Amino acid sequence: MDTFCEITWIGLAVVVVGIWLHTIIASPRGKGPLWLKIRTIRLLFDSAGLLLPGKGRLIVGWLARLAAVVVVSSTVVLAITGFIPALRGERLSGYLLLIHVSVGPVLVVAATFWVLVRAARFTFGASDWYALKAAVLRDRWFGPSPTYPGPVAKVCFWALATLILPLGLSIVLSMFRIFDTETLIFMEEVHRYCALAFCGLGLIYAYLVARHRAFDVRSNDLEGKETCYGDDGTTKLSQIRKTEPC
Amino acid sequence: MFRTAYLIAVLLIWPALAEDPNGQSEPNALSAMIGDTWTGSLASPGHRIVLYDDRGFRIFPGVNFDQPFSCMVTCGICHQVQRISGGWHFSAGLDVNDPGRPGEPWIYWDCPTGTQIPLSYRNWPGTFEPNQLGLSDWWFVRAFGRHMPGGGVGTRPQTMPDPHDRWQLSGPLEINCLSCHDADPRHDQALFGQQIGMHNFRWAATATTALGMVEGAVQDLPDTWQPGDQGQLPRVIYDDGQFLPDNKVILQITRQIPNERCLFCHSVQLAGATALNRSVDVHVAAGMRCVDCHRNGLDHRISRGYVDQDTTIGPLTCEGCHLGKDSSGMAITNLHAPYPRHKGIPNVHLEKLSCTACHSGPLPTGRPSLARTSRAHALGTAQANASAVTLPHIWMPVFAKAADGKIYPNRLVWPAYWARLDGDAVIPIRPELVREVAGRFLPHGLQMDVPDWPRLSSQDVQQVLQALEDAGFLRPVYITGGRLYSLKAGQLVSEPHQAGRPYLWPLAHDVRPARSALGAVSCQDCHSLRSGFLFGSVPVDGPLTEPNECLPMMVFSGLEPRYTRIFAWTFVFRPYLKLTVLGVSALILGILAVFLLRAIYLLSTAAQDAQSARTGKDKAF
């Protein structure tokens, strides 16, 4: 088993076990991991419904959701085609390589679009400070809106956005006659480790977003009334802070 | 006096004769002889020596001055000729345990019978040992000795007795050290073949030198000739001027064999090549000699350049010089040849392809070309036919997967021969017998100007097979174009057969420079549907095949056709893929830059606000 194989197994295990532990340790009172799982699956179905362009939905929002789905599905395909041979100590080749190379650009394009339309939402601000403070003090704090992802998810978002660059460029630049074979081997390694980081961060990001939505009391209580909470976080934040102090 | 000289000679070469037959002893061991012990001097040792004939008698002007000198005895005074005789050039037929990587076979072809059959004493898969066809050592040496340096079956004929052989008169074809080591520009190797043609085996080496000339031919003597009968054995007329007052001669012997010596037997030219447009090996063009890479120790097991070759000097490979180490990481030479950068060539290519696949032989086109080689086409001799299509038909380059899983460029020959089935075994029949039995059904015009495949029809083959069957050959068959033709209820039927599989051997020259290598221009040198490397067609060659009958190159390279085709097709979209990914990467970079700048701005503003607030508070105080 080569180093990358070991690191992959260890890395993915750490992420999965970490998430699992987090679901246990950080569950709200009276609601355990099982509830979270059910809730997450339900959210997935809800999200699938949101993929259909509907009345009153902005085309950009719909495209962003579509892009997110494409990103997730292409990441899954790329992870399967990329990691399976790697974990078996084999070289990516044959039809798996064809699929991998074909889906790769789809991920890069979809992820770029997704980053483009979601970047504003994931900008760091004062609310992140409150969220961090609440997390450290283990206080209840609901964030400025149901769509508020939380500071860790934001970090993940920007890390994912940054990783798209080495992921794509490491392969595309190797297609030019710039680098010698040894550099190409290094770039392939860069691609593999970036892909591993991308998958790990992607899992953490997906978990945090799902968890946030699943645990958001207001969205639970006001399910279907999403319009009650806009993205104008500041106003709502002040209202919430008045009613439910940290 | 001469007897004394002979005894001294025998005593001197005895240590070599008594040496470990495996040749494992060190050069500096007690058995080492003066000529085999390197003093450390890089100068070429002078060879002011006495010549001896094969009985150990010294060549004296006026005494036994008409006798040819013997390299084995003359050189054996100072060198371990016994150990040397185990070298690659001389061991065919003697050392069956170490055949080495398959190489160029001797090709026995016969135009009227449509025969082209690879022969080798080395038991390489796909070749036949001459005695399997009933070909004696005598026959073999006469046919191919023109491009042999002597030794092997020429000195110890034992694999196949021949009632018509004339070894008693011709003498043995001893190892001719001068074939390689004579740096005298007056050396004429073509005369070696000429003497063999006249059955003058014992005189052949002497004839090639500038020391004298040979007169007479054993061929002209009757089989029963005895000394005293009419006629005489050939004699040497030495040039008196070549002998010093002490009856020694000066031979220009060198360890640094000139390329011309090697190329007499190892030339390969594409059909249609001329002296002006022929290719040149990049190493030769750079002033290197063949022996700079193809080195050898005293055992003369010359490095053939492939990785797993077992030699006393280690494998001298492409990697050895250009990477400074072999595949196992061992440093080999300090020649510091240009280090290959392979810009834009992913590592997988280096794992799946040999160096020669991209750098050696002619650039692949849609169809391999016919080639002529010294040994197969008698190049450099009067027997050579300049026609491009003359038999035997050797095709190159054919890219085939070797046992190590890498793809190598090869030369290929399709066997074609008459045979009989013995169980599942295919036993070839000598073309002479076929002509004798069924010559009336074979095409006439045996002495063609251009010996190409005969125009055989299915009916001809059927008639010949029937004639062979009538003559007592059980289950006669004809192998050609990868198929086995046989009679079934009097009708000609054919089927693909293992015995018809082409024989391939790797080629390594001429090496092309990096700028002419495959892939030097673009990936589509290979990854294109028009690439000869992946999608070339290898002609199926034989008297019965259709003019344009071909096999895809991938049959040989072992690649999966559909996948390879799809993969090559994806290269059409590669420029768009590059543009797209570069474009979106620029966009991502822009987004990251914008938000990073915004964050810096916010941080700066917040710091400024905090500073202002503090200043205001101070003022308030």
mmCIF file with all atom_site columns, C-alpha atoms in Angstrom, chain A residues 91 93-95 97-98 101 105 108-109 111-112 115-116 119-120 123-124 158 161-162 164-165 168-169 172-182 184-185 188, chain B residues 339 341-348 350-352 519-523 560 562-563 566-567 570 574 577-578 580-582 584-585 587-589 591-592 595 598 602:
data_model
loop_
_atom_site.group_PDB
_atom_site.id
_atom_site.type_symbol
_atom_site.label_atom_id
_atom_site.label_alt_id
_atom_site.label_comp_id
_atom_site.label_asym_id
_atom_site.label_entity_id
_atom_site.label_seq_id
_atom_site.pdbx_PDB_ins_code
_atom_site.Cartn_x
_atom_site.Cartn_y
_atom_site.Cartn_z
_atom_site.occupancy
_atom_site.B_iso_or_equiv
_atom_site.pdbx_formal_charge
_atom_site.auth_seq_id
_atom_site.auth_comp_id
_atom_site.auth_asym_id
_atom_site.auth_atom_id
_atom_site.pdbx_PDB_model_num
ATOM 1  C CA . ARG A 1 91  ? -3.186  3.375  -11.945 1.00 0.00 ? 91  ARG A CA 1
ATOM 2  C CA . SER A 1 93  ? -6.691  3.871  -16.710 1.00 0.00 ? 93  SER A CA 1
ATOM 3  C CA . GLY A 1 94  ? -9.116  2.455  -19.210 1.00 0.00 ? 94  GLY A CA 1
ATOM 4  C CA . TYR A 1 95  ? -12.752 3.409  -19.210 1.00 0.00 ? 95  TYR A CA 1
ATOM 5  C CA . LEU A 1 97  ? -9.967  7.226  -16.884 1.00 0.00 ? 97  LEU A CA 1
ATOM 6  C CA . LEU A 1 98  ? -12.250 8.229  -19.740 1.00 0.00 ? 98  LEU A CA 1
ATOM 7  C CA . VAL A 1 101 ? -11.504 12.947 -17.612 1.00 0.00 ? 101 VAL A CA 1
ATOM 8  C CA . PRO A 1 105 ? -14.392 19.581 -16.514 1.00 0.00 ? 105 PRO A CA 1
ATOM 9  C CA . VAL A 1 108 ? -14.866 22.497 -12.521 1.00 0.00 ? 108 VAL A CA 1
ATOM 10 C CA . VAL A 1 109 ? -17.436 24.458 -14.526 1.00 0.00 ? 109 VAL A CA 1
ATOM 11 C CA . ALA A 1 111 ? -18.290 24.377 -9.094  1.00 0.00 ? 111 ALA A CA 1
ATOM 12 C CA . THR A 1 112 ? -17.132 27.691 -10.516 1.00 0.00 ? 112 THR A CA 1
ATOM 13 C CA . VAL A 1 115 ? -18.948 29.605 -6.185  1.00 0.00 ? 115 VAL A CA 1
ATOM 14 C CA . LEU A 1 116 ? -19.829 32.604 -8.316  1.00 0.00 ? 116 LEU A CA 1
ATOM 15 C CA . ALA A 1 119 ? -19.786 33.667 -2.808  1.00 0.00 ? 119 ALA A CA 1
ATOM 16 C CA . ALA A 1 120 ? -21.708 36.607 -1.427  1.00 0.00 ? 120 ALA A CA 1
ATOM 17 C CA . THR A 1 123 ? -18.692 36.182 2.921   1.00 0.00 ? 123 THR A CA 1
ATOM 18 C CA . PHE A 1 124 ? -17.411 36.430 6.458   1.00 0.00 ? 124 PHE A CA 1
ATOM 19 C CA . TRP A 1 158 ? -13.714 28.996 0.479   1.00 0.00 ? 158 TRP A CA 1
ATOM 20 C CA . ALA A 1 161 ? -13.349 27.128 -4.003  1.00 0.00 ? 161 ALA A CA 1
ATOM 21 C CA . THR A 1 162 ? -9.591  27.447 -3.652  1.00 0.00 ? 162 THR A CA 1
ATOM 22 C CA . ILE A 1 164 ? -10.764 23.869 -7.558  1.00 0.00 ? 164 ILE A CA 1
ATOM 23 C CA . LEU A 1 165 ? -7.747  25.736 -8.881  1.00 0.00 ? 165 LEU A CA 1
ATOM 24 C CA . GLY A 1 168 ? -8.102  21.583 -12.488 1.00 0.00 ? 168 GLY A CA 1
ATOM 25 C CA . LEU A 1 169 ? -4.841  23.293 -13.266 1.00 0.00 ? 169 LEU A CA 1
ATOM 26 C CA . VAL A 1 172 ? -4.695  20.896 -17.593 1.00 0.00 ? 172 VAL A CA 1
ATOM 27 C CA . LEU A 1 173 ? -1.248  22.410 -17.285 1.00 0.00 ? 173 LEU A CA 1
ATOM 28 C CA . SER A 1 174 ? 0.258   18.944 -17.550 1.00 0.00 ? 174 SER A CA 1
ATOM 29 C CA . MET A 1 175 ? -1.369  18.703 -20.972 1.00 0.00 ? 175 MET A CA 1
ATOM 30 C CA . PHE A 1 176 ? 0.900   21.481 -22.213 1.00 0.00 ? 176 PHE A CA 1
ATOM 31 C CA . ARG A 1 177 ? 4.512   20.871 -23.113 1.00 0.00 ? 177 ARG A CA 1
ATOM 32 C CA . ILE A 1 178 ? 5.814   22.919 -20.233 1.00 0.00 ? 178 ILE A CA 1
ATOM 33 C CA . PHE A 1 179 ? 6.782   20.500 -17.534 1.00 0.00 ? 179 PHE A CA 1
ATOM 34 C CA . ASP A 1 180 ? 9.054   17.485 -17.646 1.00 0.00 ? 180 ASP A CA 1
ATOM 35 C CA . THR A 1 181 ? 7.958   14.038 -16.587 1.00 0.00 ? 181 THR A CA 1
ATOM 36 C CA . GLU A 1 182 ? 9.153   14.416 -13.024 1.00 0.00 ? 182 GLU A CA 1
ATOM 37 C CA . LEU A 1 184 ? 4.176   15.875 -14.161 1.00 0.00 ? 184 LEU A CA 1
ATOM 38 C CA . ILE A 1 185 ? 4.458   13.146 -11.553 1.00 0.00 ? 185 ILE A CA 1
ATOM 39 C CA . GLU A 1 188 ? -0.368  14.211 -10.469 1.00 0.00 ? 188 GLU A CA 1
ATOM 40 C CA . TYR B 2 339 ? 18.988  13.858 -19.747 1.00 0.00 ? 339 TYR B CA 1
ATOM 41 C CA . ARG B 2 341 ? 13.047  15.858 -19.957 1.00 0.00 ? 341 ARG B CA 1
ATOM 42 C CA . HIS B 2 342 ? 10.074  14.371 -21.803 1.00 0.00 ? 342 HIS B CA 1
ATOM 43 C CA . LYS B 2 343 ? 8.159   17.630 -21.523 1.00 0.00 ? 343 LYS B CA 1
ATOM 44 C CA . GLY B 2 344 ? 4.443   17.011 -21.511 1.00 0.00 ? 344 GLY B CA 1
ATOM 45 C CA . ILE B 2 345 ? 4.848   13.231 -21.621 1.00 0.00 ? 345 ILE B CA 1
ATOM 46 C CA . PRO B 2 346 ? 3.030   11.673 -18.656 1.00 0.00 ? 346 PRO B CA 1
ATOM 47 C CA . ASN B 2 347 ? 4.864   9.007  -16.738 1.00 0.00 ? 347 ASN B CA 1
ATOM 48 C CA . VAL B 2 348 ? 2.489   6.284  -17.880 1.00 0.00 ? 348 VAL B CA 1
ATOM 49 C CA . LEU B 2 350 ? 7.519   5.543  -19.737 1.00 0.00 ? 350 LEU B CA 1
ATOM 50 C CA . GLU B 2 351 ? 5.899   2.627  -17.939 1.00 0.00 ? 351 GLU B CA 1
ATOM 51 C CA . LYS B 2 352 ? 4.125   1.211  -20.962 1.00 0.00 ? 352 LYS B CA 1
ATOM 52 C CA . GLY B 2 519 ? 5.249   12.577 -29.377 1.00 0.00 ? 519 GLY B CA 1
ATOM 53 C CA . ALA B 2 520 ? 7.791   15.329 -29.924 1.00 0.00 ? 520 ALA B CA 1
ATOM 54 C CA . VAL B 2 521 ? 5.367   17.294 -32.054 1.00 0.00 ? 521 VAL B CA 1
ATOM 55 C CA . SER B 2 522 ? 2.115   16.611 -30.252 1.00 0.00 ? 522 SER B CA 1
ATOM 56 C CA . CYS B 2 523 ? 0.167   13.962 -28.423 1.00 0.00 ? 523 CYS B CA 1
ATOM 57 C CA . GLU B 2 560 ? -8.037  -2.737 -26.500 1.00 0.00 ? 560 GLU B CA 1
ATOM 58 C CA . ARG B 2 562 ? -12.504 0.222  -28.844 1.00 0.00 ? 562 ARG B CA 1
ATOM 59 C CA . TYR B 2 563 ? -11.038 1.963  -25.847 1.00 0.00 ? 563 TYR B CA 1
ATOM 60 C CA . ILE B 2 566 ? -12.384 6.361  -28.066 1.00 0.00 ? 566 ILE B CA 1
ATOM 61 C CA . PHE B 2 567 ? -9.349  7.640  -26.193 1.00 0.00 ? 567 PHE B CA 1
ATOM 62 C CA . THR B 2 570 ? -11.133 12.466 -27.064 1.00 0.00 ? 570 THR B CA 1
ATOM 63 C CA . ARG B 2 574 ? -8.707  18.371 -25.628 1.00 0.00 ? 574 ARG B CA 1
ATOM 64 C CA . LEU B 2 577 ? -11.090 21.195 -22.403 1.00 0.00 ? 577 LEU B CA 1
ATOM 65 C CA . LYS B 2 578 ? -7.900  23.140 -21.841 1.00 0.00 ? 578 LYS B CA 1
ATOM 66 C CA . THR B 2 580 ? -12.597 25.730 -20.564 1.00 0.00 ? 580 THR B CA 1
ATOM 67 C CA . VAL B 2 581 ? -10.633 24.740 -17.493 1.00 0.00 ? 581 VAL B CA 1
ATOM 68 C CA . LEU B 2 582 ? -8.193  27.593 -17.904 1.00 0.00 ? 582 LEU B CA 1
ATOM 69 C CA . VAL B 2 584 ? -13.030 28.889 -15.288 1.00 0.00 ? 584 VAL B CA 1
ATOM 70 C CA . SER B 2 585 ? -9.801  28.763 -13.293 1.00 0.00 ? 585 SER B CA 1
ATOM 71 C CA . LEU B 2 587 ? -12.792 33.146 -13.068 1.00 0.00 ? 587 LEU B CA 1
ATOM 72 C CA . ILE B 2 588 ? -12.311 31.353 -9.758  1.00 0.00 ? 588 ILE B CA 1
ATOM 73 C CA . LEU B 2 589 ? -9.075  33.187 -9.263  1.00 0.00 ? 589 LEU B CA 1
ATOM 74 C CA . ILE B 2 591 ? -13.644 35.616 -7.427  1.00 0.00 ? 591 ILE B CA 1
ATOM 75 C CA . LEU B 2 592 ? -11.089 34.669 -4.806  1.00 0.00 ? 592 LEU B CA 1
ATOM 76 C CA . PHE B 2 595 ? -13.430 38.603 -2.022  1.00 0.00 ? 595 PHE B CA 1
ATOM 77 C CA . ARG B 2 598 ? -12.996 42.949 0.004   1.00 0.00 ? 598 ARG B CA 1
ATOM 78 C CA . LEU B 2 602 ? -13.324 45.532 5.524   1.00 0.00 ? 602 LEU B CA 1
#
